[in-house]
Structures are given as C-alpha cells and as structure tokens.
PDB file of C-alpha atoms in Angstrom:
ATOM      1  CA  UNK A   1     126.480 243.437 166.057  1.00  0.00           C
ATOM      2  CA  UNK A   2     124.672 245.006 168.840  1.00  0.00           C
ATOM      3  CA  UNK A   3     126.473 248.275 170.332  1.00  0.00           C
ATOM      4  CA  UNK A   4     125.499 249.824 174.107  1.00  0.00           C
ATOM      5  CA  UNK A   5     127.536 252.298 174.363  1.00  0.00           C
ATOM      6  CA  UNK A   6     128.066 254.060 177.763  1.00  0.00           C
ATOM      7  CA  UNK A   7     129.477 257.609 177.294  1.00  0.00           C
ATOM      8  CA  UNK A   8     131.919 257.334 181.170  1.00  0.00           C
ATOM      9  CA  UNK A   9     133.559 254.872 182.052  1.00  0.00           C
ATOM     10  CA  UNK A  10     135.328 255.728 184.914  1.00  0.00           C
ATOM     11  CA  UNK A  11     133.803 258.837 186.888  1.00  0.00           C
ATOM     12  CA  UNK A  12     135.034 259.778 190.353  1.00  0.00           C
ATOM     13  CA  UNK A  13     132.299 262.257 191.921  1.00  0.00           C
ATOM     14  CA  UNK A  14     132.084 264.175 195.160  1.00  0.00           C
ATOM     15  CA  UNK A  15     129.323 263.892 197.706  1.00  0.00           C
ATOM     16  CA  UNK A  16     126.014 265.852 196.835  1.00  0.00           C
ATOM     17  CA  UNK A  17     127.024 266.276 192.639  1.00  0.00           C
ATOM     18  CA  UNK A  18     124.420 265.534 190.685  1.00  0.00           C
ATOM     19  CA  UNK A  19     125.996 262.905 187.812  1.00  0.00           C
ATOM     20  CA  UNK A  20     124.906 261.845 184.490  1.00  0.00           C
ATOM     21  CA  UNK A  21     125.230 258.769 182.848  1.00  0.00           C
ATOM     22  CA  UNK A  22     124.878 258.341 179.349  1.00  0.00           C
ATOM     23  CA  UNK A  23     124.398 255.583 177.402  1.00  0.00           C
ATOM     24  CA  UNK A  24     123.272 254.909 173.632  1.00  0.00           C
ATOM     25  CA  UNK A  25     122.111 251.906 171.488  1.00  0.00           C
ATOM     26  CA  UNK A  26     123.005 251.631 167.916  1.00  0.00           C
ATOM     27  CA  UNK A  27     119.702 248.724 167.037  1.00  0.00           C
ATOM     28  CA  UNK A  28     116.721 250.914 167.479  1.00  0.00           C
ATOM     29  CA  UNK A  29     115.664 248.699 169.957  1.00  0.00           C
ATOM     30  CA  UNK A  30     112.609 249.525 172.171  1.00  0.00           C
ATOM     31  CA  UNK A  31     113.463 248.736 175.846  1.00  0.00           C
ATOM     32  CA  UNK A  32     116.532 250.345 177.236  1.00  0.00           C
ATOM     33  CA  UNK A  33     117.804 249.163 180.896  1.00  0.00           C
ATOM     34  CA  UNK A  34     119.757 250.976 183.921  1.00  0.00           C
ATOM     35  CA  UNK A  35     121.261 248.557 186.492  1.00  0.00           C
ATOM     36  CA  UNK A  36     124.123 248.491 189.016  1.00  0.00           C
ATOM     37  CA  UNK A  37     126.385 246.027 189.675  1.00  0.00           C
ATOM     38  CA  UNK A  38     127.401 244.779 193.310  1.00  0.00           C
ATOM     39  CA  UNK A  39     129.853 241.930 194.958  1.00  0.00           C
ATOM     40  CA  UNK A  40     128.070 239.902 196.554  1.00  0.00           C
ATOM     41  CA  UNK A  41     124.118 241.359 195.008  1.00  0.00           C
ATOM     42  CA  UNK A  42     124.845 240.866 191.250  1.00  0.00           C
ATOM     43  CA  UNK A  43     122.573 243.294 188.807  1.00  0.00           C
ATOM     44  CA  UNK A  44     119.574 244.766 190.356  1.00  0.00           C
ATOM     45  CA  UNK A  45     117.138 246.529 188.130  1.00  0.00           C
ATOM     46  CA  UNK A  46     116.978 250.530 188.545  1.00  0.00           C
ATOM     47  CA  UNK A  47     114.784 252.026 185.548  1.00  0.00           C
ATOM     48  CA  UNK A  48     113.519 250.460 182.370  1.00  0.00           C
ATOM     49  CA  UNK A  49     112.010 252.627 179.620  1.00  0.00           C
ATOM     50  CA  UNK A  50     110.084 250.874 177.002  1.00  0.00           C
ATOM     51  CA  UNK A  51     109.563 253.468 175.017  1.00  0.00           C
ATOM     52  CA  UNK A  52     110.163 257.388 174.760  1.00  0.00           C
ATOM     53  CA  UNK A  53     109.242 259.515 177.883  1.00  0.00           C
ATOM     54  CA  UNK A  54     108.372 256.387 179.120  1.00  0.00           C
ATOM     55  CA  UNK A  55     110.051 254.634 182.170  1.00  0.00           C
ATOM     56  CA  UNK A  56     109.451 252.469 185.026  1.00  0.00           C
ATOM     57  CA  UNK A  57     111.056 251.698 188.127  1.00  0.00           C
ATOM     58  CA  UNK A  58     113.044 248.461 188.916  1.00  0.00           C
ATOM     59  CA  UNK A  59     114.047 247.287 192.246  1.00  0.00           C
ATOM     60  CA  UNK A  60     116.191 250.411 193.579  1.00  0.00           C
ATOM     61  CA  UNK A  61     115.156 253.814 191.837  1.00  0.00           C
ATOM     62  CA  UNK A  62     115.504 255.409 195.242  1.00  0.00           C
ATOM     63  CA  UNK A  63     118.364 258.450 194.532  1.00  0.00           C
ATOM     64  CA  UNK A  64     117.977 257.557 190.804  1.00  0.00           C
ATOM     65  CA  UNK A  65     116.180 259.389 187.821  1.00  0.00           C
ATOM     66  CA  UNK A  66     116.355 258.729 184.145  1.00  0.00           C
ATOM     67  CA  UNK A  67     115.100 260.675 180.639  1.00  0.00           C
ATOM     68  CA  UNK A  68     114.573 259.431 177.728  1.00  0.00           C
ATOM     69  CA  UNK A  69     113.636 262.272 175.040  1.00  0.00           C
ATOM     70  CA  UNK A  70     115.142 259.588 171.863  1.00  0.00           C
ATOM     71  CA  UNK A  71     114.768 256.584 171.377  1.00  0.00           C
ATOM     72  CA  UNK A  72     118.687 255.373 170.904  1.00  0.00           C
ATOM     73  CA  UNK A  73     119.354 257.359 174.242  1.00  0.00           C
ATOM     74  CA  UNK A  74     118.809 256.254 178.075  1.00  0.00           C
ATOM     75  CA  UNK A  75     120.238 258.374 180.892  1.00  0.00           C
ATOM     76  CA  UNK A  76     120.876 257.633 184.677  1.00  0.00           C
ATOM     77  CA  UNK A  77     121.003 260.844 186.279  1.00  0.00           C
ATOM     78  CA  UNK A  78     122.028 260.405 190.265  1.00  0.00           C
ATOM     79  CA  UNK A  79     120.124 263.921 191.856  1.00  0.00           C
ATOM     80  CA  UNK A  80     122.578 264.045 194.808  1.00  0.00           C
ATOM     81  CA  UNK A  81     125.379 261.671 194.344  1.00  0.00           C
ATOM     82  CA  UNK A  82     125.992 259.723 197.790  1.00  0.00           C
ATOM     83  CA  UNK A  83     129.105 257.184 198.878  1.00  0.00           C
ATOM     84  CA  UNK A  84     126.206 254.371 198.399  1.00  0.00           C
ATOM     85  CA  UNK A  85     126.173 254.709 194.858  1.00  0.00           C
ATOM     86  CA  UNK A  86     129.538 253.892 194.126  1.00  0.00           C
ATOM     87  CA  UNK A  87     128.673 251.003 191.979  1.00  0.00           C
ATOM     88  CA  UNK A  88     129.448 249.688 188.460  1.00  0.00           C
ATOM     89  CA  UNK A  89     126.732 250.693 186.445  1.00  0.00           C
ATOM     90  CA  UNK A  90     125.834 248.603 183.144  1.00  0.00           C
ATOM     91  CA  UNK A  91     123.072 250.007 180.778  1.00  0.00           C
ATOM     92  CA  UNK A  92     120.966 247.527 178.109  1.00  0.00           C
ATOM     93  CA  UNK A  93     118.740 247.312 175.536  1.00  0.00           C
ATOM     94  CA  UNK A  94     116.350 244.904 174.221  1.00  0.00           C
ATOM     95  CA  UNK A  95     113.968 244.409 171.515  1.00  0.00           C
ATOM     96  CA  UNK A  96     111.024 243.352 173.534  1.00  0.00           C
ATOM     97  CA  UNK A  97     110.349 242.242 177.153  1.00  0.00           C
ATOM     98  CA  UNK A  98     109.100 238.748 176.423  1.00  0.00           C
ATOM     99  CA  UNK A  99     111.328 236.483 177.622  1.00  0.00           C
ATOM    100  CA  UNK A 100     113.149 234.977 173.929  1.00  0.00           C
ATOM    101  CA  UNK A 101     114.520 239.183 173.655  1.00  0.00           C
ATOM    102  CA  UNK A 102     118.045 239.075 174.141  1.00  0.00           C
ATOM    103  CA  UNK A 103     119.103 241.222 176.434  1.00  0.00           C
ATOM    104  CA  UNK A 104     122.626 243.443 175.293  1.00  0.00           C
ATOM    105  CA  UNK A 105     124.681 245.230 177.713  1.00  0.00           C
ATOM    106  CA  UNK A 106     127.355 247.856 177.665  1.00  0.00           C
ATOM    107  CA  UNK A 107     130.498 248.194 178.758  1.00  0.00           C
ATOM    108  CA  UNK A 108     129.637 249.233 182.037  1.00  0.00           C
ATOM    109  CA  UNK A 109     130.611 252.699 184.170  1.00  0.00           C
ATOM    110  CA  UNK A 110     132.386 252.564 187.135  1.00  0.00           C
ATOM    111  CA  UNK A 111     131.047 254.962 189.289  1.00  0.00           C
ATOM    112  CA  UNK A 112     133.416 255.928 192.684  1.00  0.00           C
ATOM    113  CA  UNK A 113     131.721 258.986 195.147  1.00  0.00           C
ATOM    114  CA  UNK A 114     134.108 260.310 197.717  1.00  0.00           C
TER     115      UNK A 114
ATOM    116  CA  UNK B   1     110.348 230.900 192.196  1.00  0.00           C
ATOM    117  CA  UNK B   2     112.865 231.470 189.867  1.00  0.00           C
ATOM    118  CA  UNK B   3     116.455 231.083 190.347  1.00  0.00           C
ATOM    119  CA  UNK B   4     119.651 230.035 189.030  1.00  0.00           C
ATOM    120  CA  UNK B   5     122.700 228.658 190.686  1.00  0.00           C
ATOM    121  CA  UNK B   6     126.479 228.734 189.600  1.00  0.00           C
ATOM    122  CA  UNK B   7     127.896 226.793 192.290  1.00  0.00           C
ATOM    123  CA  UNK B   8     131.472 226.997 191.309  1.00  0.00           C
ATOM    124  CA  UNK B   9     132.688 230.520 192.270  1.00  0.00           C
ATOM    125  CA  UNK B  10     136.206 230.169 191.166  1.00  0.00           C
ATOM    126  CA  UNK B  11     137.621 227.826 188.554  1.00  0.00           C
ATOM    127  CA  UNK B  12     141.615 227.530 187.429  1.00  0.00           C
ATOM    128  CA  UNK B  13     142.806 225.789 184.522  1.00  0.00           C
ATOM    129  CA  UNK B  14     145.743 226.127 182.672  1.00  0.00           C
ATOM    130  CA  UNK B  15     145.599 226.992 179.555  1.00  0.00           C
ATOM    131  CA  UNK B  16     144.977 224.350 177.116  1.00  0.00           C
ATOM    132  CA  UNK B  17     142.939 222.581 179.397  1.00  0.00           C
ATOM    133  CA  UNK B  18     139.044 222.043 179.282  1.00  0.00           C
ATOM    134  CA  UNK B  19     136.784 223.341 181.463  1.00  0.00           C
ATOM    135  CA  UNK B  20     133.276 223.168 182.272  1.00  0.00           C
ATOM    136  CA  UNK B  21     131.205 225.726 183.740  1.00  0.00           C
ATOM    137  CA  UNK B  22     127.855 224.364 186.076  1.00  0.00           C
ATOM    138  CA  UNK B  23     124.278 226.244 185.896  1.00  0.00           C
ATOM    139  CA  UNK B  24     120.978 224.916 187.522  1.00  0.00           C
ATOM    140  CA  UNK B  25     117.996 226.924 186.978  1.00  0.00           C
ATOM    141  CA  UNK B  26     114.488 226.745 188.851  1.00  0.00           C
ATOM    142  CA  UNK B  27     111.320 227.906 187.157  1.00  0.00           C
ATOM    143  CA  UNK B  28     107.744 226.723 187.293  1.00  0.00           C
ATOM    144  CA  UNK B  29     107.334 228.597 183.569  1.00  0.00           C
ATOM    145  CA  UNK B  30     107.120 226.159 180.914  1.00  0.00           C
ATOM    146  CA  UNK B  31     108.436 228.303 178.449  1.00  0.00           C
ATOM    147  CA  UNK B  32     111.969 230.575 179.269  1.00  0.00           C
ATOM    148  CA  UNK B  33     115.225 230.874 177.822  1.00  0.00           C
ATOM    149  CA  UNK B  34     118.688 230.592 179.189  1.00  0.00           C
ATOM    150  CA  UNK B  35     121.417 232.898 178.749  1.00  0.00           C
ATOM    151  CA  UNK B  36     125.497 232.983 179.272  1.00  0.00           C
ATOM    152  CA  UNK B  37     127.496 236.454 179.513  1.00  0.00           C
ATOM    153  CA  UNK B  38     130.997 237.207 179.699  1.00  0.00           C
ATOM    154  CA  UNK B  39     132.532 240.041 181.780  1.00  0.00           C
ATOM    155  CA  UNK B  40     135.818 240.188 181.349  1.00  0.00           C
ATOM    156  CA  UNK B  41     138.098 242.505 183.871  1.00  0.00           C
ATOM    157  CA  UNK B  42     137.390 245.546 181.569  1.00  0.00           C
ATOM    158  CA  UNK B  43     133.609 245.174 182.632  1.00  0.00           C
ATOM    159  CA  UNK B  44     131.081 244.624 179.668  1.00  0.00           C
ATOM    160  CA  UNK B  45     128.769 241.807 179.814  1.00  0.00           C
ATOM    161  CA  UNK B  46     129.436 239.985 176.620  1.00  0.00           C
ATOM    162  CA  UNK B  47     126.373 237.827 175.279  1.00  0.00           C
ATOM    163  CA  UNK B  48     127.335 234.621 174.272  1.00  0.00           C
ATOM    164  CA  UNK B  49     123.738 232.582 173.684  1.00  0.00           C
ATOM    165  CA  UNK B  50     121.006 231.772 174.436  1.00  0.00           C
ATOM    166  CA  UNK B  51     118.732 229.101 174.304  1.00  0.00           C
ATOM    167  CA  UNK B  52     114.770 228.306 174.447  1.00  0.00           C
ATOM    168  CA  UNK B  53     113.098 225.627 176.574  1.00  0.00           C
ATOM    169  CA  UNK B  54     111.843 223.586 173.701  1.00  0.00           C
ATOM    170  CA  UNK B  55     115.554 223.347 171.972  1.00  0.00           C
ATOM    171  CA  UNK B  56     117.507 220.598 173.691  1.00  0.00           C
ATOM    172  CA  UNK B  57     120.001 220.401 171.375  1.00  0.00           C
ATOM    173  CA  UNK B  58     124.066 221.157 172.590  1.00  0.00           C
ATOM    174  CA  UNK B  59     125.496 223.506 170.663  1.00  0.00           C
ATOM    175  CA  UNK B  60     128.796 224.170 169.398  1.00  0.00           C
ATOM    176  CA  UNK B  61     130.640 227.878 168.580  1.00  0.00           C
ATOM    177  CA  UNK B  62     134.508 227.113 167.748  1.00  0.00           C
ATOM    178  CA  UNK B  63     136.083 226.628 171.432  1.00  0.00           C
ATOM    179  CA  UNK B  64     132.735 227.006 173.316  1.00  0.00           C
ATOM    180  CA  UNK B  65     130.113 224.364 173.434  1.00  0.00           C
ATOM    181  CA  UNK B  66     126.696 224.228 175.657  1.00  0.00           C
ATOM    182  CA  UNK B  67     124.785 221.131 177.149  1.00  0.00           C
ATOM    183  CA  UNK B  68     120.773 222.191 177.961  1.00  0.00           C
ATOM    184  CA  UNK B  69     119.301 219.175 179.588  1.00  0.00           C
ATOM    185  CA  UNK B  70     115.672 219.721 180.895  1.00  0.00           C
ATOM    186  CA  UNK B  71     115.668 216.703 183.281  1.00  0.00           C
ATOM    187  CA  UNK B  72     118.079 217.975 184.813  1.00  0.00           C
ATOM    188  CA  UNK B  73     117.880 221.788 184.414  1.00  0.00           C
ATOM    189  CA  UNK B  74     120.963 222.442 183.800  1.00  0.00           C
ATOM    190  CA  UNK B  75     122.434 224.255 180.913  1.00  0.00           C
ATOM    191  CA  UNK B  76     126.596 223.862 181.618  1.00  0.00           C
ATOM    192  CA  UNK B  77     129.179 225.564 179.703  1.00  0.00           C
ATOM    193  CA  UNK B  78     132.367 224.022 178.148  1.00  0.00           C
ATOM    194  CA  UNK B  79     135.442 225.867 177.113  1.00  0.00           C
ATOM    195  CA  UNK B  80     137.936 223.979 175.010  1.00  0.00           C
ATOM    196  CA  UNK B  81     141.592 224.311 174.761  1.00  0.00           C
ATOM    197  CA  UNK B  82     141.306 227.400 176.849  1.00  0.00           C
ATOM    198  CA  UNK B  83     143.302 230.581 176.062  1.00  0.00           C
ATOM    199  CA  UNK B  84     144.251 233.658 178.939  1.00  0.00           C
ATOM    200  CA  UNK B  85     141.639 235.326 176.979  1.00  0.00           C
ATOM    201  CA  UNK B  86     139.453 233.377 178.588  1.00  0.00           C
ATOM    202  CA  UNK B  87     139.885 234.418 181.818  1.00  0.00           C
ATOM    203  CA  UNK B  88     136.764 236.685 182.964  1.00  0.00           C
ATOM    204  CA  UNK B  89     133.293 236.060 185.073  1.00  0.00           C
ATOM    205  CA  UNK B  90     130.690 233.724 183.095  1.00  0.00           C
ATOM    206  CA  UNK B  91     126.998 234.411 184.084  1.00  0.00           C
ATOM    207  CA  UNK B  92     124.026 231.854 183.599  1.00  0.00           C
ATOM    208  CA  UNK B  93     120.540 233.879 183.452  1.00  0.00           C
ATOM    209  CA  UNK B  94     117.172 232.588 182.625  1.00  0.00           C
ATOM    210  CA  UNK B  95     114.746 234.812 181.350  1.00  0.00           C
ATOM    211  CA  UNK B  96     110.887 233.942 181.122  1.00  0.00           C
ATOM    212  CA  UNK B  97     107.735 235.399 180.793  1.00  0.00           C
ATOM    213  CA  UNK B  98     107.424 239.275 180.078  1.00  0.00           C
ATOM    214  CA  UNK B  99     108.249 242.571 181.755  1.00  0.00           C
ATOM    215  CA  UNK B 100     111.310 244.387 182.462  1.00  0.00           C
ATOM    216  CA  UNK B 101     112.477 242.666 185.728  1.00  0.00           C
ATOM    217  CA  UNK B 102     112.488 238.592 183.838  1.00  0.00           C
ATOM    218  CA  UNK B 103     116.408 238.142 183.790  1.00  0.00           C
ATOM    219  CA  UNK B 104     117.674 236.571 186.467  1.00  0.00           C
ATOM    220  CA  UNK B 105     121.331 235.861 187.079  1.00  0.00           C
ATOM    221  CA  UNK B 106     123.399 233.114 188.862  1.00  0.00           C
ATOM    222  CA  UNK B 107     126.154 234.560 191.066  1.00  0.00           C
ATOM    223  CA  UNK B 108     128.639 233.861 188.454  1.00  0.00           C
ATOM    224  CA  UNK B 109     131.920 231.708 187.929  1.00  0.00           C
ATOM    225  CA  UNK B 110     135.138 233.760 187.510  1.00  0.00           C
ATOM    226  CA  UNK B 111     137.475 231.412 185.766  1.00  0.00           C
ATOM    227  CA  UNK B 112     140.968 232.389 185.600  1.00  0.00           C
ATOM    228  CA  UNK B 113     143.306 230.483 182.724  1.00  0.00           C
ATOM    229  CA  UNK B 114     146.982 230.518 184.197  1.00  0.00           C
ATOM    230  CA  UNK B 115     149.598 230.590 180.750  1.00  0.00           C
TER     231      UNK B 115
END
C-alpha cells in the first residue's frame, strides 16, 4: 500500500511563526503535492515538485514555500504564519502527471493560527 | 471546461441500507480517468478507484460497487449494506491530460450511516 505520511497533525501556531510541514512518501514516487483544504473551496493546488530541487507553483503559493532536497520528502514551510492559513493541509504523491497516475494523499494537517 | 458535480451534499441512511452516491463529470478530453476518495472525520483522503474512459465496465469491491456510463457521464457510487464506518465525505475527481493541476474534485457528498 501507498503511505503519505504527514509528520503534524494538529499544529496550533501564533501570528508571524514561521511553520513547517512535513510530509514523506514511502513509493519512491516522482511528483509530490502540497494543497489546502477549505469549506466551501475544496483542494486548491499550492506547490508540486516533480522531481528534487524542483517545484512549481499551483494556484495559491502566495505566503507558501516548499524544499525538496530527497526525493521521499516534500515540505510546506509557511514564512510568516497568518490567521488566513488556518487550513487543513493534505500532502500527495504520484507516479507521473499524466492523467491514469493515481494520485495518494495523506492524512492531512490541521493547521489553526491565532 | 472541466468539472464535476456531486449534487447530493448530504445523504442519511441507516445502516444496512443501500445507498448511492451521484457524480457527473464535464470534459471535452477524450481520454481521462475518474476517481472516488474517502475522508473520513479523522481527515485522510482514502483512494478507493479509479477508472479510465475506455473501461465501461461496473465494478464490484465487497460492499462497494461503481456504475461508469459515458452517455451519460456519470460514474455513481453504491454502498451496500452500509456500516457506521461508512460514514465520512466521498469525493468524485476526474483527472485528464498531464501536469500537476489535472485533478479536479466535485464538492463532495458527506454521508452519515445512523446505527
């Protein structure tokens, strides 16, 4: 079986802290995925990496950076945590980004800033 | 453009009952696949299948069962004899072509299964 495992699952994080969020895939797969999670928006793309050192931005990377220095291991790191990034945050992996690549999700990180 | 509905929002059964789960994609792409995924209250998206445009046949996993039917583009999900365990959000997604951003997701059914 596929495992995404995210490191936090429940953070609480002040205004202004910068916050990692860790998350490692157990089927050497290339693509690894950051999204959030909103009522009422459903998933919306952040980062992808296809590869190491490699990444591209999804639909909101504003406030978000990533690093990926292996290839099992895809970080969300949030520079200056604000209230508008409490989210749930789900990372993924994939094989490949045709469309028949199965995409495999974690257990997702609920993320509350005060 | 692409898109996928989930009209139901909220669906109770009791348990034991069967229940059926609606999705209606959109795509112009003559190849894609279709996807369901469970979150349950603890948060993971569980993958459950998927299934290729050229592959019309249902299929069956012990309680679950799926009906892809092109003319109609619909790809609904049936749970039978359902348990409490059960009970979490069931997302549709169609995926097609390549690049990061391809998945798109309905809105989602949360189905609740009252003992």
């Amino acid at each position: 079986d596929v495992k995404v495992t995210q490191s936090s699952r429940y953070l609480v994080k002040r205004t202004g802290e910068k916050v990692f969020l860790e998350c490692v895939q157990d089927m050497d797969h290339e693509n690894m995925f950051w999204y959030r999670q909103d009522p009422g928006l459903g998933l919306r793309l952040i980062y992808f990496s296809y590869d190491v050192k490699m990444k591209e931005k999804g639909d909101i990377p504003e406030g978000y950076s990533v690093s990926r220095e292996k290839k099992e291991r895809f970080s969300l790191i949030l520079e200056s945590a604000s209230t508008n990034q409490t989210s749930m945050y789900l990372c993924a992996s994939s094989t490949g980004t045709t469309s028949g690549n199965t995409i495999y999700f974690g257990e997702g990180s609920w993320l509350t800033v005060v | 453009a692409q898109k996928v509905t989930q009209a139901q929002t909220e669906i109770s059964v009791v348990e034991k009952e069967d229940v059926t789960l609606d999705c209606v994609y959109e795509t112009r792409d003559t190849t894609y696949y279709l996807f369901w995924y469970k979150q349950p209250p603890s948060g993971e998206l569980v993958f459950l299948i998927r299934r290729n445009s050229f592959d019309e046949q249902n299929e069956i996993s012990g309680r679950y069962s799926w009906n892809f039917q092109k003319s109609t583009s619909s790809f609904n999900f049936t749970i039978t004899a359902s348990q409490v365990v059960d009970s979490a959000v069931y997302f549709c997604a169609l995926r097609f072509g390549t690049g990061a951003n391809n998945l798109f997701f309905g809105t989602g059914t949360r189905l609740t299964v009252i003992p």
